[in-house]
XYZ file of C-alpha atoms in Angstrom:
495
model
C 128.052 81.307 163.943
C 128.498 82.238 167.714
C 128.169 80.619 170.899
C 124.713 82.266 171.334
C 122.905 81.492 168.006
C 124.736 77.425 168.420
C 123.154 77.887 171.913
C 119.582 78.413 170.296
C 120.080 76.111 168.093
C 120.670 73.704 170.760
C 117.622 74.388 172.884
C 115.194 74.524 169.558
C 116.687 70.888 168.965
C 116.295 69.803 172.461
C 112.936 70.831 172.695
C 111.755 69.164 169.303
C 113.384 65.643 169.972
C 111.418 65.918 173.727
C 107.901 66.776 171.863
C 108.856 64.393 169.350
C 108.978 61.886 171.965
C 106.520 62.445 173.897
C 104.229 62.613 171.181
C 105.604 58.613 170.512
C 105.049 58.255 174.138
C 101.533 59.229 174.076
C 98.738 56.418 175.237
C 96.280 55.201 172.814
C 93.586 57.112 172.572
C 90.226 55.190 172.609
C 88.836 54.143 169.305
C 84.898 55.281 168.853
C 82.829 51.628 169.461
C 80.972 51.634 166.037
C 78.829 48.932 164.579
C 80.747 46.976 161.844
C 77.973 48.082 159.144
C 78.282 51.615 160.093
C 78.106 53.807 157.072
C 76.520 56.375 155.361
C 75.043 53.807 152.867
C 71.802 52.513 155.094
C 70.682 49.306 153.668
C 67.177 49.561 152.326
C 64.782 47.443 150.809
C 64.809 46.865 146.909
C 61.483 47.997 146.594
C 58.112 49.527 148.565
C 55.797 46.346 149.620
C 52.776 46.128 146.606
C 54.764 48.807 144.710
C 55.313 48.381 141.156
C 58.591 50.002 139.069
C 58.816 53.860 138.191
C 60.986 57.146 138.398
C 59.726 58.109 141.743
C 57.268 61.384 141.311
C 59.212 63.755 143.960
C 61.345 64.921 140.643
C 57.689 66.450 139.538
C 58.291 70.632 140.692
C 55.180 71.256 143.292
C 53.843 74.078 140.580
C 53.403 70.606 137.835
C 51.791 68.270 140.728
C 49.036 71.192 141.741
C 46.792 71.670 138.933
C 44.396 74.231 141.183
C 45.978 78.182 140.043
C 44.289 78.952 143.958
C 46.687 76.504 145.394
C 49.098 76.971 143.678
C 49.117 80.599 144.697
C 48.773 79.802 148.066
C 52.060 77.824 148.175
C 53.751 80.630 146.319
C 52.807 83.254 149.064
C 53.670 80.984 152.062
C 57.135 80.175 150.963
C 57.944 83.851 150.729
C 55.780 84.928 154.025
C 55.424 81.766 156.368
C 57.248 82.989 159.990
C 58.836 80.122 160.731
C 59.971 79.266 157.491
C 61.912 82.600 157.303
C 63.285 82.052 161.244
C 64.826 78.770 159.451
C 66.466 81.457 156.654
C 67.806 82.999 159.784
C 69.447 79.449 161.381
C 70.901 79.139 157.941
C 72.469 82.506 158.106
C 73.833 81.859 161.602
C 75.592 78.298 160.501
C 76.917 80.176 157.157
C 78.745 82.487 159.288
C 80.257 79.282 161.532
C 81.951 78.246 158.366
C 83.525 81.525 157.535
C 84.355 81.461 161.642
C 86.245 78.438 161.162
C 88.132 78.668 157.766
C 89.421 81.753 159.892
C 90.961 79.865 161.924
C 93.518 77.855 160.125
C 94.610 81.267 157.785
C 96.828 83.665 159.147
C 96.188 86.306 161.046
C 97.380 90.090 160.454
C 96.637 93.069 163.115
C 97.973 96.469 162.281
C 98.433 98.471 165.744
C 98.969 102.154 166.284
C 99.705 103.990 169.694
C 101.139 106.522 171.273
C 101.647 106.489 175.458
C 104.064 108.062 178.077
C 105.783 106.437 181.115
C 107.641 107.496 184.371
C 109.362 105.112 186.485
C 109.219 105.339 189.689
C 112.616 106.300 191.556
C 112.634 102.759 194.079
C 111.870 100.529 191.338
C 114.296 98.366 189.627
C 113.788 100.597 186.533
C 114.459 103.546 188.362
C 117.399 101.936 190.453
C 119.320 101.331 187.283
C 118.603 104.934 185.762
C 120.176 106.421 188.839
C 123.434 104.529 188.497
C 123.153 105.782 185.370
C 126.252 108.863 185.177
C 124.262 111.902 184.962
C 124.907 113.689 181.818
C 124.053 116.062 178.947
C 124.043 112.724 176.585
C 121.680 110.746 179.060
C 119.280 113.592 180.021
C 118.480 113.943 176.524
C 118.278 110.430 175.869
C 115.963 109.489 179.013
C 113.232 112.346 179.010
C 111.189 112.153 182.030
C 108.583 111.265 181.912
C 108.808 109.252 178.742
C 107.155 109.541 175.611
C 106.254 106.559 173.666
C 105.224 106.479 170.274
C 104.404 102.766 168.084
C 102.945 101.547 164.686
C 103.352 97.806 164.187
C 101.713 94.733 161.675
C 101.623 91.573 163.856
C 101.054 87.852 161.895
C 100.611 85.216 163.967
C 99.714 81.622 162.309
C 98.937 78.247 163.431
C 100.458 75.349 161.498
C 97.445 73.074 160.974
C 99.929 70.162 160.920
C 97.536 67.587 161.895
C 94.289 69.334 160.230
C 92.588 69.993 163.455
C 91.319 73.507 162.087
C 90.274 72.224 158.464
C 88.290 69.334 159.876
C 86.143 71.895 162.141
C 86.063 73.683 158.899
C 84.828 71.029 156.895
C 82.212 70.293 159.784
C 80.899 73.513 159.700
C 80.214 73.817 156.229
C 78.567 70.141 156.692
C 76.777 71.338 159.088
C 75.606 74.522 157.075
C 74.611 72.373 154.774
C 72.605 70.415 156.909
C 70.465 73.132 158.219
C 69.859 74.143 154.048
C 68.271 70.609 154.191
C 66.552 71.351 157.153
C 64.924 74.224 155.130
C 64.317 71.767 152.410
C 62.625 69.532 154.691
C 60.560 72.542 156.346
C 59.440 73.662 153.226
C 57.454 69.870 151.861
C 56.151 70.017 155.225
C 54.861 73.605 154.768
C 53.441 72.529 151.232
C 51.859 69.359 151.969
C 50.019 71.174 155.357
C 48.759 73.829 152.547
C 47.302 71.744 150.318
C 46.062 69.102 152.991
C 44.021 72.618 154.760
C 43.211 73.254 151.294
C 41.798 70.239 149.983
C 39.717 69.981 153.664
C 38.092 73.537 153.302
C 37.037 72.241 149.927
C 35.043 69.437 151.411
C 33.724 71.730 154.262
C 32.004 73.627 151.288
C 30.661 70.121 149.496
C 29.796 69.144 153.151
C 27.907 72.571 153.628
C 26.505 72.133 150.363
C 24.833 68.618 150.731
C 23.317 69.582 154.392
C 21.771 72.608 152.718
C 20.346 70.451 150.459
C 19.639 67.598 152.515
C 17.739 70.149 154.606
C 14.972 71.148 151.735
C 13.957 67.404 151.076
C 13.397 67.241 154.998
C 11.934 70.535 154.511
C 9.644 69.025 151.633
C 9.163 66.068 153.774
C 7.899 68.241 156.695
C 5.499 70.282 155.093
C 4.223 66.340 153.677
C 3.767 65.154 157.240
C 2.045 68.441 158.048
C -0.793 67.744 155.204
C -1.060 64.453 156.434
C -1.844 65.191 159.753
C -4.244 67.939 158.865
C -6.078 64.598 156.752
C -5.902 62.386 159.965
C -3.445 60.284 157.955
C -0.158 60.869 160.002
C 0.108 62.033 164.267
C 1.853 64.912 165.990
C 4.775 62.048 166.828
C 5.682 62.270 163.101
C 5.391 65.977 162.769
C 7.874 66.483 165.776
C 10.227 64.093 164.543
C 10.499 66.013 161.651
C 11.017 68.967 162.918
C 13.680 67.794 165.317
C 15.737 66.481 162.530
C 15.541 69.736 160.257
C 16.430 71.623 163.588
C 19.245 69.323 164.117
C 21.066 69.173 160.684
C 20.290 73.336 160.668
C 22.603 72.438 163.737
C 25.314 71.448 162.240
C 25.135 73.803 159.412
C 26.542 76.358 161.624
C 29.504 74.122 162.805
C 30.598 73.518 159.450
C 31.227 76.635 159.173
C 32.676 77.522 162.227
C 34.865 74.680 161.019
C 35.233 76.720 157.309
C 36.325 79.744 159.252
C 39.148 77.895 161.625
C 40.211 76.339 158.658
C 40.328 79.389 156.405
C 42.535 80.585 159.204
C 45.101 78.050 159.498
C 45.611 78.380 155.503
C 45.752 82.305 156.015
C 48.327 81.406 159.323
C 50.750 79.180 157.527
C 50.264 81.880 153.928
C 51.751 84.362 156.500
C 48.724 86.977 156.337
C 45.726 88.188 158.226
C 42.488 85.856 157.971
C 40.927 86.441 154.987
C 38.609 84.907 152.451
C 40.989 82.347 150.948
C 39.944 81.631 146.947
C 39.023 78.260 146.290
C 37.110 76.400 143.169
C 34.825 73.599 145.253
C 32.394 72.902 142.311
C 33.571 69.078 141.285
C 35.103 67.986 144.361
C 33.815 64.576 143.724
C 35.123 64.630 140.193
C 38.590 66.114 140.933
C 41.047 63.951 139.341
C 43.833 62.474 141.104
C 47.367 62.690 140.344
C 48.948 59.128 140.009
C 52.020 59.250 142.466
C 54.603 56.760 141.493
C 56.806 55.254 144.620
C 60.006 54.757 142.370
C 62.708 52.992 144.143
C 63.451 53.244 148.012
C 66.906 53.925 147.119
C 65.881 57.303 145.633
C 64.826 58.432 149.336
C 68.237 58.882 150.178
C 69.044 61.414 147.447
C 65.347 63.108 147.411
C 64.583 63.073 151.245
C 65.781 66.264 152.491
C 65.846 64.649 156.375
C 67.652 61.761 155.043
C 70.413 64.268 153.830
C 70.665 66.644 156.668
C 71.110 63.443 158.498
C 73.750 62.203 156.601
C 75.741 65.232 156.494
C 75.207 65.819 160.038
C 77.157 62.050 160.486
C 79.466 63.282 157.982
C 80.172 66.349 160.344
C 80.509 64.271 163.556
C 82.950 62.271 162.218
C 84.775 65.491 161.585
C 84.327 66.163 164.891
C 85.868 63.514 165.973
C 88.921 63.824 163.916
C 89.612 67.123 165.056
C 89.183 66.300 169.260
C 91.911 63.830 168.080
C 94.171 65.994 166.879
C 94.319 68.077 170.109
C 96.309 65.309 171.756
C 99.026 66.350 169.430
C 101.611 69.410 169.441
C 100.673 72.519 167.942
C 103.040 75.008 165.675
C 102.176 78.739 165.714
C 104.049 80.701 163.821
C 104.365 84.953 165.013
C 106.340 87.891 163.692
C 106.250 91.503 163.814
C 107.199 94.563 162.200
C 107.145 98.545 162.300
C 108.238 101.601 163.967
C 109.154 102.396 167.732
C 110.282 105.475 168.652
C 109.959 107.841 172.152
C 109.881 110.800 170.106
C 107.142 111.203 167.523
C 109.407 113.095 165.226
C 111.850 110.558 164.902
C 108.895 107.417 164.045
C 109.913 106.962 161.260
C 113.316 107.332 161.105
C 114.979 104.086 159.632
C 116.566 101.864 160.415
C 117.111 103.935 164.293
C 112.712 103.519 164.867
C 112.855 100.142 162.705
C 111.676 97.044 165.199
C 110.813 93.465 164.162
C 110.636 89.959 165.513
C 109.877 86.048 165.121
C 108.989 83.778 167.102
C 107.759 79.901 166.442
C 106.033 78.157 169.295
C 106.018 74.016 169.840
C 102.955 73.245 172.019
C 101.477 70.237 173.371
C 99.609 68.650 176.146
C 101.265 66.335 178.449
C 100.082 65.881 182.006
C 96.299 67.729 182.714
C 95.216 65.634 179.364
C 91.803 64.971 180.865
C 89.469 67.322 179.849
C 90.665 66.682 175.897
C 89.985 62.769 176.372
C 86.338 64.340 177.822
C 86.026 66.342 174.976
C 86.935 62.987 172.371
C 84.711 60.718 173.874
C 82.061 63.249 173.850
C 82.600 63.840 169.773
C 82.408 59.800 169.791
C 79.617 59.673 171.566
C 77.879 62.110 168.886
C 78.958 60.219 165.683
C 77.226 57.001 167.808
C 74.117 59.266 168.113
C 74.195 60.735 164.728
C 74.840 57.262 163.260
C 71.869 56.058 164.876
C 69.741 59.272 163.992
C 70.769 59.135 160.481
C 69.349 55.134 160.325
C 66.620 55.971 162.220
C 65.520 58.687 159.565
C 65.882 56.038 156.906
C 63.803 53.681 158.613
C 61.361 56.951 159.666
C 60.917 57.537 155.515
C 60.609 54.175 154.630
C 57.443 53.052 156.413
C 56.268 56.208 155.699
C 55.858 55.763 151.883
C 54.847 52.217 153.009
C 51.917 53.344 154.898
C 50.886 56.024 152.385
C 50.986 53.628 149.790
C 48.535 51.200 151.842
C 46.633 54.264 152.568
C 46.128 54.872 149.252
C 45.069 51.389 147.898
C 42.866 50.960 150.896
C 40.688 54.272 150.241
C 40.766 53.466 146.595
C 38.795 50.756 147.883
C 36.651 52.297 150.053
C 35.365 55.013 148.135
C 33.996 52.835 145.346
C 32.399 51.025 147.775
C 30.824 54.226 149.687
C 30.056 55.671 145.838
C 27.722 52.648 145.418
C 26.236 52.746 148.681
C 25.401 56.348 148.551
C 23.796 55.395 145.119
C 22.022 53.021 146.789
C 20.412 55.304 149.868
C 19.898 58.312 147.067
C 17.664 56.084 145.298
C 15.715 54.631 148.765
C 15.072 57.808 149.615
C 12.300 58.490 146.904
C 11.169 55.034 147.694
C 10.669 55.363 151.321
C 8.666 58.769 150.402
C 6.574 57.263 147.985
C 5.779 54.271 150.207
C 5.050 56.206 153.186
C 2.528 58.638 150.882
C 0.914 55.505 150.581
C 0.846 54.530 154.145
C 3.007 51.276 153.374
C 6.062 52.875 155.139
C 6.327 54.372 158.313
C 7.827 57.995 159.151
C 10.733 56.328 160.871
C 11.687 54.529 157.784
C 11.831 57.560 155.725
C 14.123 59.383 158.564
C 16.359 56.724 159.186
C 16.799 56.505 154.984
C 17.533 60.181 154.680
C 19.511 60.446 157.590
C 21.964 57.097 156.364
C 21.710 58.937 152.913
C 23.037 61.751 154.512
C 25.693 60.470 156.023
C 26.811 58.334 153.267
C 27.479 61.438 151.536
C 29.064 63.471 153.829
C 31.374 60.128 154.145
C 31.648 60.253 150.582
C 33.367 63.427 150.148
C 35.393 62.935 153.608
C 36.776 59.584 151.769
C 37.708 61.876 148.614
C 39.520 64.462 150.824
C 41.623 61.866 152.361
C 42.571 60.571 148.891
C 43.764 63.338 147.799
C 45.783 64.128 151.333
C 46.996 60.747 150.745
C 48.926 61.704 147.627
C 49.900 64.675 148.936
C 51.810 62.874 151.833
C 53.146 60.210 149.251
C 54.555 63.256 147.734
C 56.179 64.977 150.591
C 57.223 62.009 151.964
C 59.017 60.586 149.103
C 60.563 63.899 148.773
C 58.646 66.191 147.039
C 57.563 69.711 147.297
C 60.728 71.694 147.735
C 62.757 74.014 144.750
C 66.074 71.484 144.234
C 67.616 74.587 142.312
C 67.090 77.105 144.649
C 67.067 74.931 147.929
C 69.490 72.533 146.868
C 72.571 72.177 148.948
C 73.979 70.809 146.006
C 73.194 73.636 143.854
C-alpha cells in the first residue's frame, strides 16, 4: 500500500473515532413529558349508561339500514357528486403522494447527465499562467485547443445511509398520515349520509305538516260557513264570524311558509346530492306509521375500531410519535454514500474512447451536527409538543364519541316517551273537536271554545309528526355516531 492510500486511511480513521465521540459526547436530549397512561388504548366505559348487550348496528351497510329506494338513491348520488366530499378525494391524493415523497428519500438516487460546453482561459489567470509556462509545442498545441471543447455523459448515485431510520420513520408517518386523511373521508362521508337522510326525513314531515293545515283549514272552513248561518238566525254575532275568519286567514298563513320551508329544504338535499334544485322524490304517505329501525349501541369498545374520527386520531398519534423519532435522529451523524461514472472527453470524437474518455469516482461523507445544534432541539420539542397535542386530541375524540351515543341513546328513550304521550293527546283534542261543534250548535259552548279546541288540536298534530321526525333523526345520529354510514371495503384504510 503507499504512503498516500495509509495516509487516507489515516484521516478516514481519525475522523470516525472524532464523530464517534462526539456522538458519546452528545447532551441528553429532552425526553417528551407524557402522562404515565398515555397510549393508544383510551380507557372507556364497559358499557353505554341504560344500554343493554348487542353487536353494535354500525356493521349494518347504509343501503340495509334505509329501507326508502328515494333515499337510498339520494345517498348514492351524493357520494359520487357532493363538492366537498370529492375536494376530500383531492387531500387524499395530495397525502398519497407525501408517502411516495418520503420512501424517496431513504432509496438511492440515480441522475444520468449529458453535456457538451467549451472554455477559454483567460491569459492572467492562474489557469492561463500555468499554460504559458507550458513549452510551446506541436504535442501541446494539439493537446490544449483554444478555446476548449468539452464534451460529458455521466450516471451519478448518491445515497444516504438511513443508519438511525430518520428517513423510514418520516416514511412511516406519512403513510400514517395518508391514512388518516382516508379516515377523514370515512368520517366525511356518515356525516354526509346522516345530513341526507335527517333533510330527508324533515321534508317528509313538511308534506304531513302541509297536509294536516290543509285539512285543518276545511273544518275551520266548515266551521265558518256554520257561524255565518248562525248569525244570519240571530243565534251567533259578527265577533264570532271575524274570529273565524282571522284564524282561516292565519293558518292559510302559514300554509305558504311551509312551503317556503319545503322549497329551502328541497334545496339543501339537492345542495349536498351535488345537483341543481330540483323536485327531490319522496313517498310521505305513512309518515306516522313509518317503522323504525331498532339501533343497537353494542359495546363502547367497538367505537374505537368503527369510529372513523377515533381512527384518524389514532393514527395521527401514531404519526407524531414518528415524528418525534425522526427530529431525534437528526442529532446524530449522517452517511451518504456518492459515486460516478461515464465518459469525458474535449473532443466529441474521442467520447467514447475507453479507457482514455473513461472517468469515475466515490466518495462517502460522515456528517453531523456539533455546535449551531439549536434549531434541531427547536424542531424536537416542537414534534413533542405535537404527540402532547395529538395525544390529547386523540382522547378527546374518544370522550367526543362517547357522550355522543350517550345522548342519542337518551334522546331516543325520551321521545319514545313523548310521542305516545302526544299520540294520546292528539286523540284526545281530535275527538273534542266534534264535541265542542256539537255543543256550540246547541248554544251550550261558546265560539272561543271551539277555536281554542281546534287550534290545540292543531297543534298537537303538527307536534305529533315533528316528534316522529326527530325519532327517526335520532337513529340516524345513533347510527353515524356509532360509526355507521360509510363503505368499510371501499373506504377502509384497512382494506
Amino acid at each position: 500500500m503507499s504512503r498516500r492510500s495509509n495516509l487516507i486511511t489515516a484521516l478516514g480513521a481519525a475522523s470516525a473515532a472524532l464523530v464517534l465521540q462526539a456522538c458519546s459526547a452528545l447532551p441528553p436530549v429532552d425526553a417528551p413529558t407524557l402522562p404515565s397512561d398515555a397510549s393508544a388504548e383510551a380507557p372507556v366505559p364497559e358499557q353505554y349508561p341504560g344500554a343493554g348487550d348487542g353487536e353494535s348496528s354500525a356493521a349494518i351497510r347504509w343501503e340495509q339500514f334505509f329501507d326508502d329506494e328515494h333515499l337510498i338513491a339520494l345517498i348514492d348520488r351524493a357520494l359520487e357528486h357532493n363538492q366537498e366530499l370529492n375536494v376530500l378525494l383531492q387531500e387524499i391524493e395530495i397525502a398519497r403522494n407525501e408517502v411516495g415523497a418520503r420512501r424517496g428519500e431513504y432509496l438511492p438516487s440515480l441522475d444520468v447527465r449529458a453535456g457538451a460546453g467549451i472554455d477559454k482561459v483567460g491569459r492572467y489567470t492562474r489557469e492561463g499562467a500555468v499554460e504559458e509556462s507550458l513549452p510551446l509545442d506541436e504535442e501541446r498545441e494539439k493537446d490544449f485547443p483554444e478555446p476548449l471543447p468539452d464534451f460529458l455523459i455521466s450516471a451519478d448515485v448518491s445515497w444516504e445511509i438511513d443508519v438511525w431510520k430518520r428517513l423510514r420513520n418520516a416514511k412511516k408517518a406519512a403513510m400514517l398520515r395518508y391514512l388518516a386523511t382516508r379516515e377523514g373521508r370515512n368520517f366525511m362521508v356518515t356525516h354526509l349520509v346522516a345530513e341526507l337522510a335527517s333533510a330527508y326525513y324533515e321534508l317528509m314531515a313538511l308534506d304531513n305538516r302541509l297536509s294536516i293545515l290543509d285539512q285543518m283549514i276545511d273544518v275551520q272552513r266548515s266551521a265558518l260557513r256554520a257561524v255565518k248561518l248562525q248569525k244570519a238566525s240571530a243565534r251567533a254575532t259578527e265577533l264570532a264570524v271575524r274570529r273565524f275568519e282571522a284564524e282561516v286567514l292565519g293558518n292559510e298563513s302559514q300554509r305558504y311558509e311551509i312551503r317556503q320551508q319545503i322549497v329551502e329544504t328541497e334545496n339543501r338535499i339537492n345542495f349536498l346530492a351535488g345537483r341543481y334544485p330540483q323536485r327531490v322524490e319522496r313517498a310521505s304517505d305513512g309518515f306516522d306509521a313509518r317503522a323504525l329501525h331498532a339501533v343497537q349501541a353494542g359495546s363502547p369498545l367497538a367505537l374505537l375500531q368503527l369510529r372513523p374520527d377515533v381512527r384518524q386520531a389514532e393514527l395521527e398519534l401514531a404519526a407524531a410519535e414518528l415524528d418525534v423519532r425522526a427530529a431525534r435522529a437528526r442529532f446524530y451523524p449522517a452517511l451518504e454514500l456518492s459515486a460516478g461514472v461515464g465518459l469525458h472527453s474535449a473532443e466529441g470524437n474521442s467520447l467514447f474512447t475507453t479507457p482514455e474518455s473513461l472517468v469515475y469516482g466515490l466518495a462517502g461523507d460522515l456528517v453531523m451536527p456539533l455546535l449551531n445544534r439549536a434549531a434541531i432541539r427547536a424542531e424536537y420539542r416542537n414534534a413533542t409538543a405535537e404527540q402532547l397535542q395529538a395525544l390529547w386530541r386523540y382522547r378527546q375524540t374518544v370522550l367526543n364519541a362517547f357522550v355522543e351515543v350517550a345522548n342519542q341513546l337518551a334522546r331516543i328513550d325520551n321521545l319514545a316517551q313523548s310521542y305516545d304521550r302526544k299520540r294520546s293527546q292528539v286523540e284526545a283534542l281530535t275527538e273534542s273537536i266534534a264535541i265542542a261543534d256539537r255543543l256550540f250548535t246547541s248554544a251550550r259552548a261558546e265560539y272561543t271554545e271551539v277555536l281554542f279546541t281546534q287550534r290545540d288540536a292543531l297543534e298537537s298534530r303538527m307536534e305529533l309528526v315533528e316528534l316522529r321526525q326527530q325519532q327517526l333523526s335520532a337513529q340516524v345520529r345513533l347510527y353515524q355516531a356509532l360509526g355507521g354510514g360509510y363503505e368499510r371495503g371501499e373506504y377502509d384504510a384497512e382494506g
